[in-house]
Amino acid sequence: MPYQVVIGLEVHAELQTRSKMFCACAVVDPTQAAPNTAVCPICLGMPGVLPVVNQAAVELALRVALALDCQVAASSLFARKNYFYPDLPKGYQISQYEQPLAVNGRLPILTSQGERIVRIRRVHLEEDTGKLTHIQRGAESYSLVDLNRAGIPLLEEVSEPDLRSVEDARTYAEGLRALLRRVGASSGDMEKGAIRFEANVSLRPAGSDELGTRVEIKNLNSFRAMESAIRDQVARQSATLDAGGQVQQETLGWDDLNNTTFSQRSKEEAHDYRYFPEPDLPPLAVDDVWQARVRAALPELPHAQLQRFMTQYDLPETDARLLTEDAATAAYFDHLAAPQHGIAPRAAANWLLGEVFAWLNQTGGGMGSLPLTPAGLAELVRLQEDGTVNLPTAKRVLASMLESGRGAGEIIAQEGLSQVSDGELIAGLVHQVLDEHSHELAAYLSGKDTLVNWFFGQVMRLAGGKANPAVVRQELERQLHSKKA
Ligand code: ADP
Ligand code: MG
Ligand code: ZN
């Protein structure tokens, strides 16, 4: 394709505060609470009420802004963004417009092309709208309004148009979600609408550094929707340009059901929000002391942690990504692979991502529900690495550790599971198997080489699964070889 794709993303994240942005109403789980039960005169936009800024929301916003390396404004302003829509009882949304909380940040991402820096244009606070449910029953058609969501604190992060592909956009969006979660700002729960995207897409001739005309797509509620919408735009715009036409700047909505865009009416198209300063709220002040305190308390951020896991533990990117997806897993791994445990980080990663993750998937719990300390798991990995038990036995021991809470050493001792590496003993077992299966031995000697695996299985069975597989294989080959001679 002779065009370069240019994308800028606007990400809206609900902040996980206990109460709403400008009133004391509880922030409730949309899948649990009955409609319109978490509302009050302020978030319903009754006359004569006054908004008060939720400082906990500002604190979370500050964490995000600083984690994104933004310059934070000592004083920022709230404005009214006016439009009429049934999900907006006040007739305006309180948002930050001309003087946002923070500007000029950056989020590093790791793409298949290497590390990239995505510049962040601005981070600002606003409030969420209510939720509309459209009902269509035969000829009847109407909409239901739930205002539980109205007034939930929302943080918007606007990127510069620095993304160059669908993959970039996805990696950036995932990276930003990981950061929002890591600093405790947002649940990041897409199924519950906690994060929503708007994608701005344009094309330009490859090699050009001027921006092409952009199309904005709103209402993207999942990574999948965002990717489909961008692909759809790239296809449409390149067809237009190929045919000698010009892309029209416009705002579109995304129709999740039909996987296509639709033209937005009224509120988005008008684009005249008649912003004006919110008269009922003073400027939002964030002093240096507050900033310094929040900055000092930031955890290790996901991107830095991913890089560290890849270098410090020499792990492939896919493993490092899985291990750093959430703070609890990463902390567990740091303990597990700590030098005093004396196990190879790769072995530690294999156990955690393999057997332990499988168990967590089965039980449906998170890392916090794992009844196994890093030291306990390390003991098992060590006993397998030093040959005390073989791999299949080690897996059985793990299952029994998870079930009973007993230690690996204890289980192995009590159940007599130690691996047999004794050469003489194994030689005896091999001898016995070859002796008892003269028919198969004859077949082997007349050229059926694959039977060696069958003999191997017989020896392991005779050893109750406890024999050292390497020793068995070597001994078996030695005895078969001498039969051939
Ligand atoms: P608005 O507020 O109307 O959406 P902005 O100028 O704030 O407009 O831009 C919003 C987003 O659009 C930003 O993420 C920005 O990076 C992106 N953007 C701006 N111009 C382009 C372009 N030509 N192509 C792709 N994205 C763009
Ligand atoms: Mg926009
Ligand atoms: Zn309220």
Short mmCIF file of C-alpha atoms and ligand atoms in Angstrom, two decimals:
data_model
loop_
_atom_site.label_atom_id
_atom_site.label_comp_id
_atom_site.label_asym_id
_atom_site.label_seq_id
_atom_site.Cartn_x
_atom_site.Cartn_y
_atom_site.Cartn_z
CA MET A 1 0.00 0.00 0.00
CA PRO A 2 1.44 3.41 -0.97
CA TYR A 3 -0.13 5.05 2.10
CA GLN A 4 1.00 5.35 5.67
CA VAL A 5 -1.66 4.86 8.33
CA VAL A 6 -1.81 7.54 11.04
CA ILE A 7 -3.85 7.00 14.19
CA GLY A 8 -4.49 9.02 17.33
CA LEU A 9 -6.49 7.48 20.16
CA GLU A 10 -8.70 9.10 22.77
CA VAL A 11 -9.19 6.79 25.74
CA HIS A 12 -11.91 7.32 28.34
CA ALA A 13 -11.41 5.48 31.60
CA GLU A 14 -13.79 5.38 34.55
CA LEU A 15 -11.84 6.05 37.72
CA GLN A 16 -12.45 3.54 40.48
CA THR A 17 -13.48 5.88 43.24
CA ARG A 18 -16.14 5.01 45.80
CA SER A 19 -18.24 8.07 45.02
CA LYS A 20 -18.99 10.10 41.92
CA MET A 21 -17.05 13.07 40.53
CA PHE A 22 -19.17 15.92 41.88
CA CYS A 23 -21.58 14.35 44.39
CA ALA A 24 -21.62 11.75 47.16
CA CYS A 25 -23.50 9.07 45.19
CA ALA A 26 -21.88 5.66 45.21
CA VAL A 27 -20.19 4.36 42.08
CA VAL A 28 -22.05 1.09 41.53
CA ASP A 29 -21.38 -1.98 39.41
CA PRO A 30 -23.61 -1.61 36.33
CA THR A 31 -24.18 -5.36 36.22
CA GLN A 32 -25.41 -5.47 39.82
CA ALA A 33 -27.30 -2.29 40.72
CA ALA A 34 -30.91 -1.63 39.75
CA PRO A 35 -31.27 1.33 37.35
CA ASN A 36 -31.46 4.83 38.81
CA THR A 37 -30.71 3.79 42.38
CA ALA A 38 -27.39 5.62 42.71
CA VAL A 39 -28.56 9.13 41.90
CA CYS A 40 -29.11 12.44 43.70
CA PRO A 41 -30.16 15.99 42.84
CA ILE A 42 -26.58 16.88 41.82
CA CYS A 43 -26.00 14.12 39.27
CA LEU A 44 -29.61 14.42 38.12
CA GLY A 45 -28.98 18.07 37.32
CA MET A 46 -31.72 19.54 39.52
CA PRO A 47 -31.82 23.32 39.76
CA GLY A 48 -29.97 25.02 42.57
CA VAL A 49 -27.46 22.30 43.41
CA LEU A 50 -23.70 22.72 43.57
CA PRO A 51 -21.01 20.28 42.42
CA VAL A 52 -18.03 19.55 44.68
CA VAL A 53 -14.85 18.00 43.28
CA ASN A 54 -14.06 14.48 44.50
CA GLN A 55 -10.45 14.70 45.68
CA ALA A 56 -10.00 10.94 45.42
CA ALA A 57 -10.68 11.21 41.68
CA VAL A 58 -8.09 13.95 41.36
CA GLU A 59 -5.60 11.79 43.23
CA LEU A 60 -6.15 8.89 40.80
CA ALA A 61 -5.97 11.23 37.81
CA LEU A 62 -2.72 12.58 39.16
CA ARG A 63 -1.26 9.09 39.41
CA VAL A 64 -2.09 8.45 35.76
CA ALA A 65 -0.78 11.83 34.61
CA LEU A 66 2.52 11.33 36.42
CA ALA A 67 2.83 7.71 35.34
CA LEU A 68 2.48 9.03 31.79
CA ASP A 69 5.26 11.52 32.45
CA CYS A 70 2.98 14.52 31.88
CA GLN A 71 3.46 18.08 33.00
CA VAL A 72 0.76 18.65 35.59
CA ALA A 73 -0.88 22.07 35.75
CA ALA A 74 -0.72 23.77 39.14
CA SER A 75 -4.16 25.08 38.31
CA SER A 76 -6.61 23.60 35.82
CA LEU A 77 -10.17 24.54 34.92
CA PHE A 78 -13.52 22.84 34.54
CA ALA A 79 -15.83 23.84 31.73
CA ARG A 80 -19.35 23.07 30.61
CA LYS A 81 -19.65 21.17 27.35
CA ASN A 82 -23.19 21.83 26.23
CA TYR A 83 -25.31 19.49 24.17
CA PHE A 84 -28.71 17.94 24.38
CA TYR A 85 -29.01 14.20 24.74
CA PRO A 86 -31.24 12.03 26.93
CA ASP A 87 -28.26 10.53 28.78
CA LEU A 88 -27.18 13.97 29.97
CA PRO A 89 -29.67 15.36 32.50
CA LYS A 90 -27.93 18.70 33.08
CA GLY A 91 -27.79 19.51 29.39
CA TYR A 92 -24.05 19.85 29.72
CA GLN A 93 -21.13 17.68 30.77
CA ILE A 94 -18.55 19.08 33.16
CA SER A 95 -15.19 18.52 31.53
CA GLN A 96 -11.78 20.11 31.31
CA TYR A 97 -11.23 21.95 28.09
CA GLU A 98 -8.84 24.85 27.80
CA GLN A 99 -6.66 24.18 30.80
CA PRO A 100 -6.52 20.44 31.34
CA LEU A 101 -5.00 18.73 34.36
CA ALA A 102 -1.94 17.55 32.46
CA VAL A 103 -0.22 17.79 29.06
CA ASN A 104 2.82 16.54 27.13
CA GLY A 105 3.23 13.03 28.40
CA ARG A 106 4.55 9.82 26.88
CA LEU A 107 3.83 6.12 26.96
CA PRO A 108 6.54 3.75 25.71
CA ILE A 109 5.20 0.63 24.00
CA LEU A 110 6.89 -2.52 22.76
CA THR A 111 5.77 -3.42 19.24
CA SER A 112 7.14 -5.98 16.81
CA GLN A 113 9.19 -3.08 15.39
CA GLY A 114 10.84 -2.48 18.77
CA GLU A 115 10.23 0.13 21.43
CA ARG A 116 8.19 3.19 20.43
CA ILE A 117 7.27 6.32 22.32
CA VAL A 118 3.68 7.47 21.93
CA ARG A 119 3.28 11.09 22.94
CA ILE A 120 0.33 11.99 25.13
CA ARG A 121 -1.24 15.31 24.21
CA ARG A 122 -3.38 15.76 27.30
CA VAL A 123 -5.01 14.09 30.27
CA HIS A 124 -8.16 15.64 31.65
CA LEU A 125 -10.97 14.97 34.11
CA GLU A 126 -14.64 14.86 33.27
CA GLU A 127 -17.83 13.08 34.27
CA ASP A 128 -19.54 10.15 32.62
CA THR A 129 -23.01 10.32 31.10
CA GLY A 130 -25.96 8.04 31.81
CA LYS A 131 -26.58 4.88 29.88
CA LEU A 132 -29.28 4.42 27.25
CA THR A 133 -30.79 1.08 26.37
CA HIS A 134 -32.67 0.99 23.12
CA ILE A 135 -35.62 -1.36 23.04
CA GLN A 136 -37.26 -2.61 19.87
CA ARG A 137 -40.36 -4.78 20.33
CA GLY A 138 -42.26 -5.29 17.13
CA ALA A 139 -43.58 -1.91 16.10
CA GLU A 140 -42.79 -0.50 19.50
CA SER A 141 -39.46 1.23 19.94
CA TYR A 142 -38.22 3.27 22.87
CA SER A 143 -35.16 3.96 25.01
CA LEU A 144 -34.55 3.45 28.71
CA VAL A 145 -32.34 5.80 30.69
CA ASP A 146 -30.19 4.68 33.61
CA LEU A 147 -28.45 7.55 35.38
CA ASN A 148 -26.38 5.45 37.80
CA ARG A 149 -23.41 6.10 35.52
CA ALA A 150 -24.06 9.84 35.22
CA GLY A 151 -21.36 11.67 37.13
CA ILE A 152 -18.88 8.80 37.53
CA PRO A 153 -15.39 10.29 37.25
CA LEU A 154 -13.90 9.81 33.82
CA LEU A 155 -10.32 10.41 32.81
CA GLU A 156 -9.54 11.08 29.17
CA GLU A 157 -6.09 10.45 27.72
CA VAL A 158 -5.52 11.88 24.25
CA SER A 159 -2.55 10.63 22.26
CA GLU A 160 -0.71 12.51 19.54
CA PRO A 161 -1.19 10.93 16.09
CA ASP A 162 1.86 8.71 16.68
CA LEU A 163 0.38 5.28 15.98
CA ARG A 164 1.10 3.75 12.59
CA SER A 165 -0.84 0.52 12.43
CA VAL A 166 -3.67 -1.47 13.94
CA GLU A 167 -1.04 -3.38 15.92
CA ASP A 168 0.37 -0.12 17.30
CA ALA A 169 -3.09 1.02 18.32
CA ARG A 170 -3.83 -2.26 20.07
CA THR A 171 -0.46 -2.33 21.84
CA TYR A 172 -0.89 1.26 22.96
CA ALA A 173 -4.44 0.67 24.19
CA GLU A 174 -3.38 -2.43 26.10
CA GLY A 175 -0.37 -0.66 27.51
CA LEU A 176 -2.48 2.23 28.68
CA ARG A 177 -5.02 -0.11 30.26
CA ALA A 178 -2.22 -1.96 32.05
CA LEU A 179 -0.90 1.36 33.37
CA LEU A 180 -4.37 2.50 34.51
CA ARG A 181 -4.78 -0.77 36.38
CA ARG A 182 -1.29 -0.80 37.84
CA VAL A 183 -1.63 2.61 39.44
CA GLY A 184 -5.06 1.61 40.77
CA ALA A 185 -6.87 4.26 38.72
CA SER A 186 -9.33 2.09 36.82
CA SER A 187 -10.62 -1.47 36.86
CA GLY A 188 -10.01 -1.55 33.11
CA ASP A 189 -13.04 -3.83 32.87
CA MET A 190 -14.10 -3.46 29.26
CA GLU A 191 -17.17 -5.70 29.62
CA LYS A 192 -18.47 -3.23 32.16
CA GLY A 193 -17.65 -0.24 30.00
CA ALA A 194 -14.88 1.03 32.27
CA ILE A 195 -12.74 1.88 29.23
CA ARG A 196 -13.94 3.22 25.89
CA PHE A 197 -12.04 4.43 22.85
CA GLU A 198 -12.33 6.94 20.07
CA ALA A 199 -10.04 6.39 17.11
CA ASN A 200 -8.86 9.10 14.72
CA VAL A 201 -7.62 7.63 11.47
CA SER A 202 -6.03 9.21 8.41
CA LEU A 203 -3.81 8.17 5.55
CA ARG A 204 -0.97 9.98 3.88
CA PRO A 205 1.37 9.15 1.02
CA ALA A 206 4.23 6.98 2.30
CA GLY A 207 7.18 9.24 3.05
CA SER A 208 5.08 12.37 3.63
CA ASP A 209 5.15 14.03 7.01
CA GLU A 210 2.03 16.12 6.61
CA LEU A 211 -1.13 14.82 8.25
CA GLY A 212 -3.97 13.65 6.03
CA THR A 213 -7.64 14.37 6.67
CA ARG A 214 -8.89 12.34 9.61
CA VAL A 215 -12.07 10.45 10.32
CA GLU A 216 -13.04 10.02 13.96
CA ILE A 217 -14.87 6.89 15.12
CA LYS A 218 -16.64 7.01 18.44
CA ASN A 219 -18.29 4.38 20.60
CA LEU A 220 -15.53 1.78 20.52
CA ASN A 221 -16.07 -0.41 23.58
CA SER A 222 -13.56 -3.19 23.08
CA PHE A 223 -10.12 -3.79 21.62
CA ARG A 224 -11.79 -5.85 18.93
CA ALA A 225 -14.17 -3.04 17.98
CA MET A 226 -11.29 -0.58 17.87
CA GLU A 227 -9.25 -2.83 15.60
CA SER A 228 -12.19 -3.53 13.28
CA ALA A 229 -13.05 0.16 13.06
CA ILE A 230 -9.49 1.13 12.15
CA ARG A 231 -9.23 -1.64 9.54
CA ASP A 232 -12.56 -0.56 8.10
CA GLN A 233 -11.39 3.06 7.85
CA VAL A 234 -8.06 2.17 6.30
CA ALA A 235 -9.88 0.13 3.64
CA ARG A 236 -12.41 2.88 2.92
CA GLN A 237 -9.92 5.71 2.84
CA SER A 238 -7.44 3.91 0.64
CA ALA A 239 -10.25 3.00 -1.79
CA THR A 240 -11.27 6.67 -1.89
CA LEU A 241 -7.71 7.85 -2.46
CA ASP A 242 -7.02 5.11 -5.03
CA ALA A 243 -10.03 6.29 -6.98
CA GLY A 244 -8.63 9.83 -7.00
CA GLY A 245 -11.10 11.09 -4.41
CA GLN A 246 -10.60 13.01 -1.17
CA VAL A 247 -11.33 11.82 2.35
CA GLN A 248 -14.00 13.91 4.07
CA GLN A 249 -13.39 14.84 7.68
CA GLU A 250 -16.23 13.39 9.70
CA THR A 251 -17.26 11.74 12.92
CA LEU A 252 -18.72 8.26 12.78
CA GLY A 253 -20.23 5.91 15.32
CA TRP A 254 -19.33 2.24 15.55
CA ASP A 255 -22.11 -0.30 15.27
CA ASP A 256 -20.86 -3.31 17.22
CA LEU A 257 -23.61 -5.65 16.06
CA ASN A 258 -23.07 -5.10 12.37
CA ASN A 259 -19.34 -4.43 12.56
CA THR A 260 -19.62 -1.22 10.64
CA THR A 261 -19.68 2.56 11.06
CA PHE A 262 -22.73 4.79 10.92
CA SER A 263 -23.00 8.51 10.51
CA GLN A 264 -23.55 10.30 13.81
CA ARG A 265 -26.42 12.70 14.09
CA SER A 266 -26.92 15.87 16.07
CA LYS A 267 -24.63 15.94 19.11
CA GLU A 268 -21.39 14.81 17.56
CA GLU A 269 -21.86 16.30 14.16
CA ALA A 270 -22.85 19.73 15.33
CA HIS A 271 -19.53 19.98 17.17
CA ASP A 272 -20.54 23.27 18.66
CA TYR A 273 -20.44 22.53 22.34
CA ARG A 274 -20.47 26.19 23.39
CA TYR A 275 -17.84 25.43 26.01
CA PHE A 276 -17.69 27.96 28.80
CA PRO A 277 -15.99 27.96 32.21
CA GLU A 278 -17.95 26.13 34.91
CA PRO A 279 -19.06 28.94 37.24
CA ASP A 280 -19.78 26.62 40.19
CA LEU A 281 -16.28 25.15 40.51
CA PRO A 282 -13.07 26.91 41.49
CA PRO A 283 -9.86 26.19 39.57
CA LEU A 284 -8.47 22.79 40.45
CA ALA A 285 -5.23 23.32 42.37
CA VAL A 286 -2.52 20.68 42.56
CA ASP A 287 0.53 21.85 44.44
CA ASP A 288 4.10 20.52 44.24
CA VAL A 289 3.83 18.71 47.55
CA TRP A 290 0.85 16.71 46.36
CA GLN A 291 2.56 15.92 43.06
CA ALA A 292 5.76 14.86 44.78
CA ARG A 293 3.88 12.60 47.17
CA VAL A 294 1.96 10.88 44.38
CA ARG A 295 5.06 10.54 42.21
CA ALA A 296 7.05 8.97 45.04
CA ALA A 297 4.34 6.39 45.65
CA LEU A 298 4.02 5.21 42.03
CA PRO A 299 4.64 1.48 41.60
CA GLU A 300 6.93 0.01 38.96
CA LEU A 301 5.02 0.59 35.72
CA PRO A 302 4.07 -2.25 33.38
CA HIS A 303 6.33 -1.26 30.48
CA ALA A 304 9.41 -0.88 32.68
CA GLN A 305 8.56 -4.15 34.37
CA LEU A 306 8.16 -5.94 31.04
CA GLN A 307 11.60 -4.73 29.95
CA ARG A 308 13.10 -5.72 33.29
CA PHE A 309 11.62 -9.24 33.14
CA MET A 310 13.01 -9.74 29.65
CA THR A 311 16.53 -8.64 30.59
CA GLN A 312 16.89 -9.61 34.25
CA TYR A 313 15.32 -13.06 33.79
CA ASP A 314 16.18 -13.56 30.13
CA LEU A 315 12.56 -14.38 29.29
CA PRO A 316 10.91 -14.27 25.86
CA GLU A 317 8.53 -11.34 25.38
CA THR A 318 5.38 -13.48 25.41
CA ASP A 319 6.26 -14.99 28.79
CA ALA A 320 7.33 -11.65 30.23
CA ARG A 321 4.04 -10.12 29.08
CA LEU A 322 1.97 -12.81 30.75
CA LEU A 323 3.94 -12.53 33.96
CA THR A 324 3.66 -8.74 34.14
CA GLU A 325 -0.01 -8.51 33.23
CA ASP A 326 -0.97 -7.86 36.82
CA ALA A 327 0.98 -6.70 39.83
CA ALA A 328 0.25 -9.79 41.93
CA THR A 329 1.59 -12.24 39.35
CA ALA A 330 4.69 -10.12 38.74
CA ALA A 331 5.42 -9.86 42.47
CA TYR A 332 4.93 -13.61 42.86
CA PHE A 333 7.38 -14.29 40.07
CA ASP A 334 9.96 -11.87 41.49
CA HIS A 335 9.84 -13.88 44.72
CA LEU A 336 9.86 -17.25 42.98
CA ALA A 337 12.88 -16.42 40.82
CA ALA A 338 14.78 -14.70 43.64
CA PRO A 339 18.42 -15.86 43.72
CA GLN A 340 18.15 -17.45 47.17
CA HIS A 341 15.73 -20.04 45.74
CA GLY A 342 18.39 -21.19 43.34
CA ILE A 343 16.09 -22.08 40.45
CA ALA A 344 16.45 -21.05 36.82
CA PRO A 345 14.08 -18.15 35.96
CA ARG A 346 13.00 -19.95 32.79
CA ALA A 347 12.00 -23.04 34.77
CA ALA A 348 10.20 -20.79 37.24
CA ALA A 349 8.31 -19.11 34.38
CA ASN A 350 7.37 -22.46 32.83
CA TRP A 351 5.92 -23.72 36.08
CA LEU A 352 4.03 -20.57 36.85
CA LEU A 353 2.65 -20.05 33.33
CA GLY A 354 2.01 -23.76 32.77
CA GLU A 355 0.82 -25.78 35.73
CA VAL A 356 -0.06 -22.96 38.10
CA PHE A 357 -1.95 -20.84 35.56
CA ALA A 358 -3.83 -23.96 34.42
CA TRP A 359 -4.89 -24.57 38.01
CA LEU A 360 -5.96 -20.93 38.44
CA ASN A 361 -7.95 -21.14 35.21
CA GLN A 362 -9.69 -24.26 36.43
CA THR A 363 -10.56 -22.86 39.82
CA GLY A 364 -11.40 -19.45 38.37
CA GLY A 365 -9.53 -17.60 41.10
CA GLY A 366 -6.87 -14.93 40.80
CA MET A 367 -3.29 -15.04 42.01
CA GLY A 368 -4.50 -14.08 45.49
CA SER A 369 -6.38 -17.39 45.78
CA LEU A 370 -3.26 -19.51 45.20
CA PRO A 371 -2.62 -21.62 48.33
CA LEU A 372 1.07 -21.86 47.55
CA THR A 373 3.89 -19.52 48.48
CA PRO A 374 6.69 -18.69 46.03
CA ALA A 375 9.09 -20.49 48.40
CA GLY A 376 6.86 -23.58 48.35
CA LEU A 377 6.73 -23.69 44.58
CA ALA A 378 10.46 -23.00 44.38
CA GLU A 379 11.11 -26.08 46.53
CA LEU A 380 9.21 -28.27 44.08
CA VAL A 381 10.97 -26.78 41.05
CA ARG A 382 14.30 -27.40 42.77
CA LEU A 383 13.45 -31.01 43.56
CA GLN A 384 12.55 -31.58 39.94
CA GLU A 385 15.60 -29.73 38.63
CA ASP A 386 18.01 -31.71 40.82
CA GLY A 387 16.44 -35.00 39.76
CA THR A 388 14.78 -35.95 43.05
CA VAL A 389 11.53 -36.37 41.12
CA ASN A 390 10.94 -36.56 37.40
CA LEU A 391 8.66 -34.14 35.57
CA PRO A 392 5.43 -36.17 35.53
CA THR A 393 5.83 -36.92 39.24
CA ALA A 394 6.56 -33.27 39.99
CA LYS A 395 3.28 -32.33 38.31
CA ARG A 396 1.42 -34.84 40.44
CA VAL A 397 3.15 -33.50 43.54
CA LEU A 398 2.08 -29.96 42.62
CA ALA A 399 -1.54 -31.07 42.29
CA SER A 400 -1.37 -32.63 45.72
CA MET A 401 0.34 -29.55 47.19
CA LEU A 402 -2.48 -27.34 45.88
CA GLU A 403 -5.06 -29.72 47.26
CA SER A 404 -3.59 -30.39 50.68
CA GLY A 405 -1.38 -27.39 51.35
CA ARG A 406 1.50 -29.75 52.24
CA GLY A 407 5.07 -29.04 51.12
CA ALA A 408 6.75 -30.73 48.16
CA GLY A 409 9.48 -32.41 50.23
CA GLU A 410 6.93 -33.75 52.68
CA ILE A 411 4.70 -35.24 49.98
CA ILE A 412 7.64 -36.83 48.15
CA ALA A 413 8.96 -38.38 51.35
CA GLN A 414 5.58 -39.57 52.66
CA GLU A 415 4.47 -41.07 49.38
CA GLY A 416 7.88 -42.44 48.39
CA LEU A 417 7.94 -40.56 45.11
CA SER A 418 11.66 -39.98 44.86
CA GLN A 419 13.00 -40.65 41.44
CA VAL A 420 15.02 -43.79 40.97
CA SER A 421 18.32 -42.97 39.31
CA ASP A 422 20.17 -46.03 40.59
CA GLY A 423 21.83 -47.49 37.50
CA GLU A 424 21.85 -51.09 38.69
CA LEU A 425 18.22 -51.03 39.71
CA ILE A 426 17.18 -49.56 36.38
CA ALA A 427 19.35 -52.05 34.49
CA GLY A 428 17.46 -54.79 36.29
CA LEU A 429 14.10 -53.34 35.28
CA VAL A 430 15.16 -53.02 31.64
CA HIS A 431 16.41 -56.56 31.67
CA GLN A 432 13.14 -57.79 33.12
CA VAL A 433 11.05 -55.98 30.48
CA LEU A 434 13.10 -57.28 27.55
CA ASP A 435 12.95 -60.75 29.06
CA GLU A 436 9.20 -60.76 29.51
CA HIS A 437 8.48 -59.44 26.01
CA SER A 438 10.51 -61.67 23.74
CA HIS A 439 7.90 -61.32 21.00
CA GLU A 440 8.27 -57.52 20.85
CA LEU A 441 12.02 -57.86 21.18
CA ALA A 442 12.11 -60.06 18.11
CA ALA A 443 10.01 -57.52 16.18
CA TYR A 444 12.37 -54.77 17.27
CA LEU A 445 15.43 -56.71 16.20
CA SER A 446 13.90 -57.38 12.80
CA GLY A 447 13.67 -53.63 12.20
CA LYS A 448 10.66 -52.21 14.07
CA ASP A 449 12.71 -49.38 15.64
CA THR A 450 9.77 -47.48 17.06
CA LEU A 451 9.23 -50.24 19.64
CA VAL A 452 11.99 -48.65 21.66
CA ASN A 453 9.42 -46.14 22.94
CA TRP A 454 7.08 -48.92 23.90
CA PHE A 455 9.84 -50.65 25.90
CA PHE A 456 10.58 -47.33 27.53
CA GLY A 457 6.96 -47.06 28.62
CA GLN A 458 7.01 -50.57 30.04
CA VAL A 459 10.11 -49.83 32.11
CA MET A 460 8.62 -46.60 33.46
CA ARG A 461 5.45 -48.48 34.37
CA LEU A 462 7.38 -51.13 36.18
CA ALA A 463 9.17 -48.34 38.08
CA GLY A 464 5.87 -46.78 39.10
CA GLY A 465 6.70 -43.69 37.03
CA LYS A 466 9.55 -42.83 39.32
CA ALA A 467 12.54 -43.83 37.26
CA ASN A 468 14.88 -41.19 35.92
CA PRO A 469 13.86 -41.08 32.24
CA ALA A 470 17.33 -40.20 30.99
CA VAL A 471 18.91 -43.13 32.79
CA VAL A 472 16.17 -45.51 31.56
CA ARG A 473 16.59 -44.36 27.96
CA GLN A 474 20.36 -44.79 28.11
CA GLU A 475 20.20 -48.22 29.72
CA LEU A 476 17.50 -49.39 27.31
CA GLU A 477 19.56 -48.34 24.32
CA ARG A 478 22.63 -50.05 25.76
CA GLN A 479 20.87 -53.37 26.28
CA LEU A 480 19.06 -53.28 22.91
CA HIS A 481 22.33 -52.48 21.21
CA SER A 482 24.02 -55.46 22.76
CA LYS A 483 21.10 -57.71 21.62
CA LYS A 484 21.59 -56.49 18.04
CA ALA A 485 25.29 -57.25 18.12
P1 ADP B 1 -11.13 16.59 18.72
O1 ADP B 1 -11.10 17.11 20.09
O2 ADP B 1 -12.05 17.30 17.81
O3 ADP B 1 -11.37 15.13 18.65
P2 ADP B 1 -8.21 16.88 18.52
O4 ADP B 1 -7.42 17.82 17.68
O5 ADP B 1 -8.16 17.06 19.98
O6 ADP B 1 -9.71 16.89 17.99
O7 ADP B 1 -7.67 15.45 18.15
C1 ADP B 1 -8.14 14.35 18.75
C2 ADP B 1 -7.31 13.14 18.36
O8 ADP B 1 -7.15 13.06 16.96
C3 ADP B 1 -5.93 13.10 18.94
O9 ADP B 1 -5.73 11.81 19.47
C4 ADP B 1 -5.01 13.32 17.77
O10 ADP B 1 -3.80 12.62 17.91
C5 ADP B 1 -5.82 12.73 16.64
N1 ADP B 1 -5.53 13.31 15.34
C6 ADP B 1 -5.49 14.62 15.01
N2 ADP B 1 -5.23 14.76 13.70
C7 ADP B 1 -5.11 13.51 13.19
C8 ADP B 1 -4.87 13.00 11.87
N3 ADP B 1 -4.70 13.79 10.81
N4 ADP B 1 -4.84 11.66 11.71
C9 ADP B 1 -5.01 10.84 12.75
N5 ADP B 1 -5.25 11.27 13.99
C10 ADP B 1 -5.30 12.59 14.22
MG MG B 2 -12.28 13.55 19.63
ZN ZN B 3 -25.34 12.02 42.75
#
